[in-house]
Short mmCIF file of C-alpha atoms in Angstrom, two decimals:
data_model
loop_
_atom_site.label_atom_id
_atom_site.label_comp_id
_atom_site.label_asym_id
_atom_site.label_seq_id
_atom_site.Cartn_x
_atom_site.Cartn_y
_atom_site.Cartn_z
CA MET A 1 75.37 84.01 137.86
CA PRO A 2 73.10 84.90 134.90
CA GLN A 3 72.22 82.29 132.28
CA HIS A 4 75.06 83.49 130.03
CA TRP A 5 78.12 85.11 131.56
CA ILE A 6 78.31 87.44 128.55
CA ASP A 7 75.76 88.89 126.07
CA LEU A 8 76.13 86.27 123.31
CA THR A 9 74.17 88.30 120.72
CA ALA A 10 76.47 91.28 121.30
CA LEU A 11 79.52 88.98 121.23
CA TRP A 12 78.53 87.42 117.89
CA LEU A 13 77.79 90.86 116.40
CA THR A 14 81.16 92.19 117.64
CA VAL A 15 83.09 89.25 116.19
CA ARG A 16 81.24 89.58 112.84
CA LEU A 17 81.91 93.32 112.71
CA ALA A 18 85.60 92.87 113.57
CA ALA A 19 86.04 90.04 111.03
CA VAL A 20 84.34 91.92 108.16
CA THR A 21 86.25 95.14 108.98
CA THR A 22 89.56 93.23 109.11
CA LEU A 23 88.91 91.54 105.76
CA ILE A 24 87.98 94.81 104.05
CA LEU A 25 90.94 96.67 105.57
CA LEU A 26 93.36 93.90 104.64
CA VAL A 27 92.59 94.55 100.96
CA LEU A 28 92.02 98.32 101.16
CA GLY A 29 94.96 98.90 103.54
CA THR A 30 97.32 96.87 101.34
CA LEU A 31 96.35 98.83 98.22
CA ILE A 32 96.62 102.24 99.95
CA SER A 33 99.94 101.29 101.61
CA ALA A 34 101.41 100.04 98.31
CA TRP A 35 100.36 103.32 96.64
CA ILE A 36 102.04 105.31 99.44
CA VAL A 37 105.27 103.31 99.03
CA PHE A 38 105.37 103.38 95.22
CA THR A 39 104.07 106.84 94.39
CA ARG A 40 106.05 109.95 93.54
CA SER A 41 102.85 112.04 93.63
CA ARG A 42 102.75 115.26 95.64
CA LEU A 43 99.46 114.03 97.08
CA ARG A 44 101.26 111.37 99.14
CA PRO A 45 101.61 113.38 102.39
CA ILE A 46 97.96 114.41 102.17
CA VAL A 47 96.80 110.81 101.69
CA GLU A 48 99.03 109.69 104.58
CA ALA A 49 97.62 112.44 106.81
CA VAL A 50 94.02 111.54 105.93
CA CYS A 51 94.75 107.87 106.68
CA ALA A 52 96.20 108.82 110.10
CA LEU A 53 93.44 111.30 110.98
CA PRO A 54 91.26 108.79 112.91
CA LEU A 55 94.16 108.42 115.39
CA LEU A 56 93.76 112.02 116.55
CA LEU A 57 90.10 112.72 115.84
CA PRO A 58 87.58 112.18 118.69
CA PRO A 59 85.45 109.20 117.65
CA THR A 60 82.33 111.31 118.14
CA VAL A 61 83.52 113.78 115.48
CA LEU A 62 84.06 110.97 112.98
CA GLY A 63 80.77 109.35 114.02
CA PHE A 64 78.87 112.62 113.63
CA TYR A 65 80.14 113.27 110.11
CA LEU A 66 79.55 109.66 109.12
CA LEU A 67 76.00 109.88 110.44
CA VAL A 68 75.42 112.98 108.34
CA LEU A 69 77.14 111.42 105.31
CA LEU A 70 75.14 108.19 105.50
CA GLY A 71 71.84 110.00 106.10
CA PRO A 72 69.32 111.35 103.56
CA GLN A 73 70.58 114.97 103.82
CA THR A 74 73.66 114.42 101.60
CA ALA A 75 74.09 113.22 98.02
CA PRO A 76 76.33 110.22 98.96
CA GLY A 77 73.83 109.27 101.68
CA ARG A 78 70.89 109.45 99.23
CA LEU A 79 72.88 107.43 96.66
CA LEU A 80 73.72 104.73 99.23
CA THR A 81 70.10 104.65 100.42
CA HIS A 82 68.98 104.27 96.79
CA ILE A 83 71.48 101.42 96.17
CA VAL A 84 70.77 99.35 99.30
CA GLY A 85 67.09 100.31 99.59
CA HIS A 86 67.28 101.80 103.12
CA PRO A 87 69.48 104.28 105.04
CA LEU A 88 72.76 102.76 106.25
CA ALA A 89 72.87 104.65 109.54
CA PHE A 90 71.84 102.45 112.49
CA THR A 91 72.49 99.23 110.51
CA PHE A 92 75.27 96.63 110.62
CA TRP A 93 76.75 97.83 107.31
CA GLY A 94 76.71 101.40 108.55
CA LEU A 95 78.82 100.15 111.47
CA VAL A 96 81.17 98.40 109.02
CA ILE A 97 81.75 101.65 107.09
CA GLY A 98 82.41 103.50 110.36
CA SER A 99 84.78 100.79 111.61
CA VAL A 100 86.71 100.62 108.34
CA ILE A 101 87.38 104.36 108.44
CA TYR A 102 88.08 104.42 112.18
CA SER A 103 90.55 101.50 112.03
CA LEU A 104 92.23 102.54 108.76
CA PRO A 105 95.45 103.81 110.43
CA PHE A 106 95.84 100.51 112.28
CA ALA A 107 96.09 98.76 108.91
CA VAL A 108 97.98 101.38 106.89
CA GLN A 109 100.71 102.29 109.38
CA PRO A 110 102.17 98.79 109.99
CA LEU A 111 101.82 97.88 106.31
CA VAL A 112 103.62 101.03 105.08
CA ALA A 113 106.37 100.44 107.65
CA GLY A 114 106.68 96.80 106.53
CA PHE A 115 106.78 97.61 102.80
CA GLN A 116 109.31 100.41 103.36
CA SER A 117 111.61 98.07 105.28
CA VAL A 118 112.07 95.89 102.18
CA ASP A 119 115.46 96.71 100.62
CA PRO A 120 114.85 99.06 97.65
CA ALA A 121 117.54 97.12 95.71
CA LEU A 122 115.20 94.10 95.73
CA ARG A 123 112.39 96.18 94.22
CA GLU A 124 114.79 97.48 91.59
CA GLN A 125 115.93 93.97 90.69
CA ALA A 126 112.31 92.84 90.39
CA ALA A 127 111.54 95.81 88.11
CA LEU A 128 114.64 95.05 85.99
CA LEU A 129 113.39 91.47 85.61
CA GLY A 130 110.11 92.77 84.19
CA ALA A 131 107.81 92.82 87.24
CA GLY A 132 105.14 95.52 87.43
CA ARG A 133 103.94 97.06 90.70
CA ILE A 134 101.20 94.50 91.33
CA ARG A 135 103.68 91.63 90.93
CA ILE A 136 106.26 93.39 93.13
CA LEU A 137 103.54 93.85 95.77
CA ARG A 138 102.32 90.24 95.54
CA GLU A 139 105.64 88.41 95.19
CA LEU A 140 108.04 90.67 97.08
CA LEU A 141 106.53 93.22 99.46
CA LEU A 142 103.78 91.04 100.96
CA PRO A 143 105.88 87.88 101.53
CA LEU A 144 108.72 89.98 103.00
CA SER A 145 106.34 91.90 105.27
CA LYS A 146 104.46 88.94 106.79
CA ARG A 147 104.99 90.27 110.32
CA SER A 148 103.55 93.66 109.41
CA VAL A 149 100.55 92.01 107.77
CA LEU A 150 99.92 89.94 110.92
CA THR A 151 100.33 93.05 113.09
CA ALA A 152 97.83 94.96 110.92
CA ILE A 153 95.30 92.09 111.12
CA THR A 154 95.66 91.80 114.90
CA LEU A 155 95.46 95.54 115.59
CA VAL A 156 92.47 96.14 113.28
CA PHE A 157 90.55 93.20 114.76
CA ALA A 158 91.25 94.21 118.38
CA HIS A 159 90.60 97.89 117.73
CA THR A 160 87.24 97.13 116.11
CA VAL A 161 86.26 94.85 118.99
CA GLY A 162 86.93 97.67 121.45
CA GLU A 163 85.52 100.70 119.63
CA PHE A 164 82.73 102.65 121.29
CA GLY A 165 82.27 106.25 120.14
CA VAL A 166 81.88 105.71 116.41
CA VAL A 167 79.65 102.66 116.98
CA LEU A 168 77.35 104.57 119.29
CA MET A 169 77.11 107.56 116.93
CA VAL A 170 76.61 105.61 113.71
CA GLY A 171 74.82 102.53 115.01
CA GLY A 172 72.99 103.61 118.13
CA ASP A 173 72.18 100.75 120.48
CA ILE A 174 69.97 98.24 118.69
CA PRO A 175 70.21 94.71 120.16
CA GLY A 176 71.23 92.18 117.47
CA ALA A 177 71.89 94.89 114.86
CA THR A 178 74.31 97.44 116.30
CA ARG A 179 74.79 96.69 120.01
CA THR A 180 78.42 95.54 120.28
CA LEU A 181 80.13 94.40 123.49
CA SER A 182 81.50 97.85 124.30
CA ILE A 183 77.98 99.31 124.03
CA ALA A 184 76.63 96.40 126.11
CA ILE A 185 78.97 97.37 128.98
CA TYR A 186 77.55 100.89 128.90
CA ASP A 187 73.99 99.52 129.07
CA GLN A 188 74.90 97.07 131.84
CA VAL A 189 76.39 99.85 133.97
CA GLN A 190 73.31 102.01 133.36
CA ASP A 191 71.21 99.07 134.63
CA PHE A 192 73.49 98.61 137.69
CA SER A 193 74.38 95.08 136.42
CA TYR A 194 77.97 95.44 137.55
CA ALA A 195 78.74 91.71 137.59
CA GLN A 196 77.62 91.37 133.96
CA ALA A 197 79.55 94.56 133.03
CA ASN A 198 82.60 93.10 134.74
CA HIS A 199 82.42 89.90 132.65
CA THR A 200 82.15 91.88 129.42
CA ALA A 201 84.89 94.32 130.40
CA LEU A 202 87.20 91.49 131.46
CA PHE A 203 86.60 89.71 128.16
CA LEU A 204 87.49 92.86 126.17
CA LEU A 205 90.54 93.46 128.37
CA ILE A 206 91.83 89.93 127.70
CA VAL A 207 91.19 90.24 123.92
CA ALA A 208 93.12 93.55 123.79
CA ALA A 209 96.00 92.22 125.91
CA LEU A 210 96.32 89.03 123.84
CA ALA A 211 96.22 91.03 120.60
CA LEU A 212 99.03 93.31 121.77
CA ILE A 213 101.14 90.40 123.01
CA ALA A 214 100.66 88.75 119.59
CA ALA A 215 101.63 92.00 117.82
CA TYR A 216 104.79 92.46 119.90
CA TRP A 217 105.71 88.76 119.88
CA ARG A 218 108.71 88.11 117.71
CA SER A 219 111.46 85.59 117.67
CA PRO A 220 114.82 87.06 116.65
CA HIS A 221 115.88 86.97 112.97
CA ARG A 222 112.44 85.95 111.79
CA GLU A 223 112.17 88.23 108.80
CA LEU A 224 115.07 88.56 106.38
CA THR A 225 114.78 91.51 104.06
CA HIS A 226 118.42 91.93 103.14
CA VAL A 227 120.99 89.70 101.52
CA MET B 1 135.41 109.64 73.55
CA SER B 2 133.45 108.16 70.71
CA ASP B 3 135.83 109.44 68.03
CA THR B 4 138.57 107.21 69.43
CA LEU B 5 136.61 104.04 68.66
CA PRO B 6 138.72 101.68 66.56
CA GLN B 7 137.79 101.97 62.92
CA ALA B 8 137.70 98.19 62.57
CA ALA B 9 134.64 98.18 64.83
CA LEU B 10 132.83 100.76 62.72
CA PRO B 11 133.22 99.81 59.04
CA ASP B 12 132.32 102.60 56.63
CA ALA B 13 131.25 104.73 59.55
CA ALA B 14 131.87 107.94 57.65
CA LEU B 15 129.60 106.87 54.78
CA GLN B 16 126.75 105.96 57.08
CA GLU B 17 126.61 109.21 59.05
CA PRO B 18 124.36 110.55 60.41
CA ALA B 19 122.61 107.16 60.74
CA LEU B 20 124.10 104.84 63.38
CA PRO B 21 126.57 102.28 62.08
CA ASP B 22 125.16 98.75 62.11
CA SER B 23 127.64 97.61 64.70
CA THR B 24 126.68 100.26 67.28
CA LEU B 25 125.20 98.43 70.25
CA LEU B 26 124.68 101.31 72.65
CA ASP B 27 124.48 104.99 71.89
CA ALA B 28 124.17 107.35 74.86
CA ASN B 29 124.14 111.09 75.27
CA ILE B 30 123.27 112.03 78.85
CA ALA B 31 123.25 115.17 80.99
CA HIS B 32 122.32 114.68 84.61
CA ARG B 33 122.87 116.94 87.59
CA TYR B 34 122.32 116.21 91.27
CA SER B 35 123.39 118.29 94.26
CA ASP B 36 126.86 119.60 93.31
CA PHE B 37 127.74 116.84 90.81
CA SER B 38 127.08 116.83 87.10
CA LEU B 39 127.33 113.92 84.68
CA GLU B 40 127.71 114.79 81.00
CA VAL B 41 128.60 111.91 78.70
CA ASP B 42 128.30 111.15 75.00
CA PHE B 43 129.58 107.77 73.85
CA ARG B 44 128.91 104.73 71.72
CA ILE B 45 129.68 101.10 72.38
CA ALA B 46 130.24 98.90 69.35
CA GLY B 47 128.86 95.38 69.17
CA ASN B 48 132.28 93.86 68.68
CA PRO B 49 132.16 90.03 68.92
CA SER B 50 135.91 89.70 69.45
CA ALA B 51 135.91 92.12 72.41
CA PRO B 52 132.35 92.18 73.74
CA TRP B 53 133.38 93.82 77.02
CA THR B 54 133.58 97.51 77.73
CA ILE B 55 135.18 98.57 80.99
CA LEU B 56 133.84 101.73 82.59
CA PHE B 57 136.88 102.72 84.60
CA GLY B 58 137.31 105.65 86.94
CA PRO B 59 137.93 106.75 90.51
CA SER B 60 135.28 106.67 93.23
CA ALA B 61 132.50 109.26 92.82
CA ALA B 62 133.30 109.75 89.13
CA GLY B 63 129.68 108.97 88.19
CA LYS B 64 130.10 105.31 87.14
CA SER B 65 127.21 103.90 89.17
CA THR B 66 124.93 106.80 88.26
CA LEU B 67 125.65 106.24 84.57
CA LEU B 68 124.84 102.54 84.91
CA ARG B 69 121.60 103.26 86.77
CA ILE B 70 120.57 105.70 84.03
CA LEU B 71 121.32 103.14 81.31
CA ALA B 72 119.31 100.50 83.23
CA GLY B 73 116.37 102.89 83.65
CA LEU B 74 116.58 103.05 87.45
CA THR B 75 117.42 106.76 87.40
CA THR B 76 115.96 109.25 84.92
CA PRO B 77 118.38 111.97 83.80
CA GLN B 78 117.30 115.56 83.29
CA GLN B 79 118.31 115.32 79.62
CA GLY B 80 119.36 112.43 77.52
CA ARG B 81 119.04 110.02 74.68
CA ILE B 82 119.87 106.32 74.93
CA ALA B 83 119.48 103.78 72.13
CA LEU B 84 120.20 100.05 72.18
CA ASP B 85 120.63 98.47 68.73
CA GLY B 86 119.20 101.70 67.31
CA LEU B 87 115.97 101.42 69.32
CA PRO B 88 115.34 104.35 71.67
CA LEU B 89 115.21 103.47 75.38
CA LEU B 90 115.17 107.07 76.51
CA ASP B 91 114.72 110.37 74.74
CA THR B 92 113.83 113.20 77.08
CA ALA B 93 113.14 115.58 74.17
CA ARG B 94 110.59 113.15 72.68
CA ARG B 95 109.32 112.06 76.13
CA ILE B 96 110.32 108.45 75.49
CA PHE B 97 111.08 106.33 78.56
CA ILE B 98 111.19 102.56 78.30
CA PRO B 99 110.89 101.08 81.84
CA PRO B 100 113.76 98.94 83.21
CA GLY B 101 112.06 95.57 82.65
CA ARG B 102 111.49 96.24 78.94
CA ARG B 103 114.96 97.52 78.01
CA ASN B 104 116.49 94.10 77.40
CA ILE B 105 119.35 95.13 79.69
CA GLY B 106 120.54 93.08 82.69
CA PHE B 107 122.00 94.78 85.75
CA VAL B 108 124.06 93.25 88.56
CA PRO B 109 124.76 95.65 91.43
CA GLN B 110 127.59 95.49 93.97
CA ARG B 111 125.41 93.62 96.47
CA ALA B 112 123.72 90.58 94.97
CA ALA B 113 120.20 91.70 96.09
CA LEU B 114 118.78 88.18 95.78
CA PHE B 115 115.16 87.74 96.89
CA PRO B 116 115.68 86.29 100.40
CA HIS B 117 112.42 84.30 100.53
CA CYS B 118 113.05 82.53 97.21
CA THR B 119 115.41 79.66 96.42
CA VAL B 120 118.20 80.15 93.89
CA ALA B 121 116.02 78.55 91.18
CA GLU B 122 113.05 80.79 92.08
CA ASN B 123 115.29 83.86 91.98
CA ILE B 124 116.38 82.97 88.46
CA ALA B 125 112.83 82.06 87.41
CA PHE B 126 111.62 85.54 88.41
CA GLY B 127 112.68 87.00 85.06
CA LEU B 128 111.49 83.98 83.05
CA ARG B 129 107.76 84.31 83.70
CA HIS B 130 107.10 84.48 79.94
CA LEU B 131 108.48 80.95 79.33
CA PRO B 132 106.48 77.71 79.66
CA PRO B 133 107.49 75.74 82.81
CA ALA B 134 109.65 73.12 81.03
CA GLU B 135 111.55 75.74 79.06
CA ARG B 136 111.94 77.86 82.19
CA SER B 137 113.42 74.97 84.14
CA HIS B 138 115.78 74.19 81.25
CA ARG B 139 116.97 77.81 81.12
CA ILE B 140 117.54 77.83 84.91
CA ASP B 141 119.76 74.72 84.56
CA GLU B 142 121.57 76.33 81.63
CA VAL B 143 122.53 79.54 83.46
CA LEU B 144 123.36 77.70 86.69
CA THR B 145 125.73 75.47 84.73
CA LEU B 146 127.26 78.54 83.10
CA VAL B 147 128.13 80.07 86.49
CA ASP B 148 129.09 76.70 88.08
CA ALA B 149 126.24 76.88 90.59
CA GLN B 150 124.12 73.78 89.82
CA PRO B 151 124.36 72.38 93.38
CA LEU B 152 122.96 75.64 94.79
CA ARG B 153 119.65 75.30 92.90
CA ASP B 154 117.41 74.73 95.93
CA ARG B 155 119.27 76.85 98.49
CA LYS B 156 117.96 80.05 100.01
CA PRO B 157 120.24 83.14 99.67
CA ALA B 158 120.94 83.19 103.44
CA ARG B 159 122.88 79.94 102.96
CA LEU B 160 125.15 81.23 100.15
CA SER B 161 128.63 82.70 100.47
CA GLY B 162 129.40 86.13 98.98
CA GLY B 163 130.91 84.63 95.83
CA GLU B 164 128.02 82.17 95.41
CA SER B 165 125.48 84.96 95.83
CA GLN B 166 127.19 87.04 93.15
CA ARG B 167 127.29 84.07 90.76
CA VAL B 168 123.56 83.51 91.29
CA ALA B 169 122.88 87.24 90.79
CA ILE B 170 124.77 87.05 87.48
CA ALA B 171 122.80 83.92 86.49
CA ARG B 172 119.53 85.69 87.33
CA ALA B 173 120.49 88.69 85.18
CA LEU B 174 121.65 86.46 82.28
CA ALA B 175 118.58 84.19 82.32
CA PRO B 176 116.25 86.42 80.24
CA ARG B 177 119.05 86.66 77.57
CA PRO B 178 119.64 90.42 77.80
CA ARG B 179 121.20 92.23 74.84
CA LEU B 180 123.60 93.99 77.22
CA LEU B 181 124.67 93.23 80.79
CA LEU B 182 125.62 96.04 83.17
CA LEU B 183 127.87 95.09 86.08
CA ASP B 184 128.47 97.60 88.86
CA GLU B 185 131.64 96.40 90.60
CA PRO B 186 130.09 92.98 91.26
CA LEU B 187 133.40 91.61 92.55
CA ALA B 188 134.34 94.49 94.85
CA ALA B 189 133.32 92.70 98.04
CA LEU B 190 134.81 89.32 97.10
CA ASP B 191 138.18 87.79 97.97
CA ALA B 192 140.85 87.64 95.29
CA ALA B 193 140.42 83.88 94.70
CA ALA B 194 136.74 84.19 93.73
CA LYS B 195 137.25 86.98 91.18
CA PRO B 196 138.90 85.09 88.26
CA GLN B 197 136.26 82.33 88.46
CA ILE B 198 133.42 84.81 88.12
CA ILE B 199 135.16 86.72 85.32
CA ALA B 200 135.57 83.38 83.50
CA CYS B 201 131.82 82.62 83.96
CA LEU B 202 130.95 86.01 82.54
CA ARG B 203 133.24 85.58 79.55
CA ARG B 204 131.65 82.20 78.78
CA SER B 205 128.22 83.85 78.53
CA GLY B 206 129.28 85.71 75.33
CA ILE B 207 126.89 88.58 76.15
CA PRO B 208 128.18 92.15 75.66
CA ILE B 209 129.06 93.58 79.03
CA LEU B 210 129.57 97.09 80.36
CA TYR B 211 131.65 96.52 83.47
CA VAL B 212 132.26 99.16 86.12
CA SER B 213 135.52 98.88 87.99
CA HIS B 214 138.05 101.00 89.77
CA ASP B 215 140.38 98.06 90.35
CA LEU B 216 142.99 97.74 87.58
CA SER B 217 144.21 94.34 88.76
CA GLU B 218 140.73 92.89 88.19
CA ILE B 219 140.51 93.88 84.52
CA TRP B 220 144.01 94.39 83.14
CA SER B 221 144.25 91.19 81.11
CA LEU B 222 140.77 91.43 79.52
CA PRO B 223 140.43 91.95 75.76
CA ALA B 224 138.13 94.94 76.19
CA GLN B 225 137.33 98.47 75.22
CA THR B 226 137.55 101.04 77.98
CA LEU B 227 135.67 104.21 78.80
CA LEU B 228 137.64 106.32 81.27
CA ILE B 229 135.33 108.49 83.36
CA GLU B 230 136.54 111.27 85.64
CA SER B 231 134.38 113.84 87.48
CA GLY B 232 131.32 112.99 85.43
CA ARG B 233 133.04 113.29 82.01
CA ILE B 234 134.37 110.59 79.70
CA THR B 235 138.02 111.53 79.17
CA ALA B 236 139.20 108.60 77.02
CA HIS B 237 137.70 105.74 75.01
CA GLY B 238 139.67 102.97 73.34
CA PRO B 239 141.38 99.60 73.81
CA LEU B 240 141.87 98.84 77.50
CA GLN B 241 145.64 98.64 77.74
CA GLN B 242 146.09 101.74 75.60
CA VAL B 243 143.64 103.87 77.60
CA LEU B 244 144.82 102.66 80.98
CA ALA B 245 148.58 102.61 80.28
CA PRO B 246 149.09 105.86 82.18
CA HIS B 247 147.46 104.18 85.22
CA ARG B 248 149.72 101.13 85.12
CA GLU B 249 152.09 102.49 87.71
CA LYS B 250 149.13 102.59 90.11
CA LEU B 251 148.39 98.96 89.23
CA LEU B 252 151.93 97.90 90.04
CA ALA B 253 151.71 99.80 93.31
CA GLN B 254 148.45 97.94 94.11
CA LEU B 255 150.02 94.57 93.38
CA HIS B 256 153.08 95.10 95.59
#
């Protein structure tokens, strides 16, 4: 048995990445989902499609374009480099940007479904009583969609913990900076450290299984959205 | 039709044309079309303190609910002009649209639509955000007393009966002191015993009411004006018993 049964540096980095991504997506996903539910704009299907794109796109495609976008060859990349003082590719914050985009559908889809399940008559009554969209979101849609919010948090966190392709493309494999647990498994297998790889893989398997059980766990009649 | 309004409600109306008479509460001229149904109405409701109720009476699918939703601002018609106390709420030609929460109009739908995660008091407080806490609490007590629902103050909607829910919905709509209250068959789903109590609560409020019904037995004894709507057109406008006299046979049939 090695000194540590799992790469603690990679574990800490993975947890930090998943926590920061979840926090950002909780805010961003809520705002995008509320816009999708409220809007009458013709752009809605396009925005929904863009938000769902990471579900179908190979992670390497997303990673490649992010790498190009964050690098010095493009205007946004040069602007970001100018703002933070160094290129974002192959850094922790580069990974965060990649993870936020890659996990976006895991936040938006449950939140949109939750907001849409709130009886439209309740939204109308709130509007009649003088509430604007922000207040309807804060005082009606979010409290009545608690389950969907918890599902979004769980799925985004677990998905970020387990991502590989985008992380490898955008972050490379720098210990302490961009080497997450899923990358560590790859390295361990390359080094024939199968026991160590097994520990890491088992840990990720348990995290994913627990997250899904939490997402599917519901006691009957928990969430009342109708009167 | 507006020209059948009783002259007593519109003093010197002829002299004041084309300006609206002082007593006109609601003035609406609406044209709205959806799928194969068209709604075309032009009417005025007078602010008559002795008969502050107007019954919007008509068969199912006559356009009653659509008209109410347009007046409340929940549906935007293709063309129209609506004014409350002479102030425009909607004028499609001038691109004026006052949103529902700023029209000073209350609306109680057929289902109470209470916020399920809030207590009765919190439901009523929702429209009183502009008041300081003490005043808000006082107003909540006031409207709960009006609808005989004081003991329900801290209950969640899931623990209310149908009649209780409707009374709370009415209290919630009355709380911000609307200039006009729209009621879309709020008693339709209730048993006969609950109806007179709620009608009495509403009458005590003293607020002008536009009340949608297709049940003659519910409204026959009310001192009210009536708009008769059929297939999206207003076909009669006048005192209730006069306008609905031809329908009385149907009422008797319903009662027996």
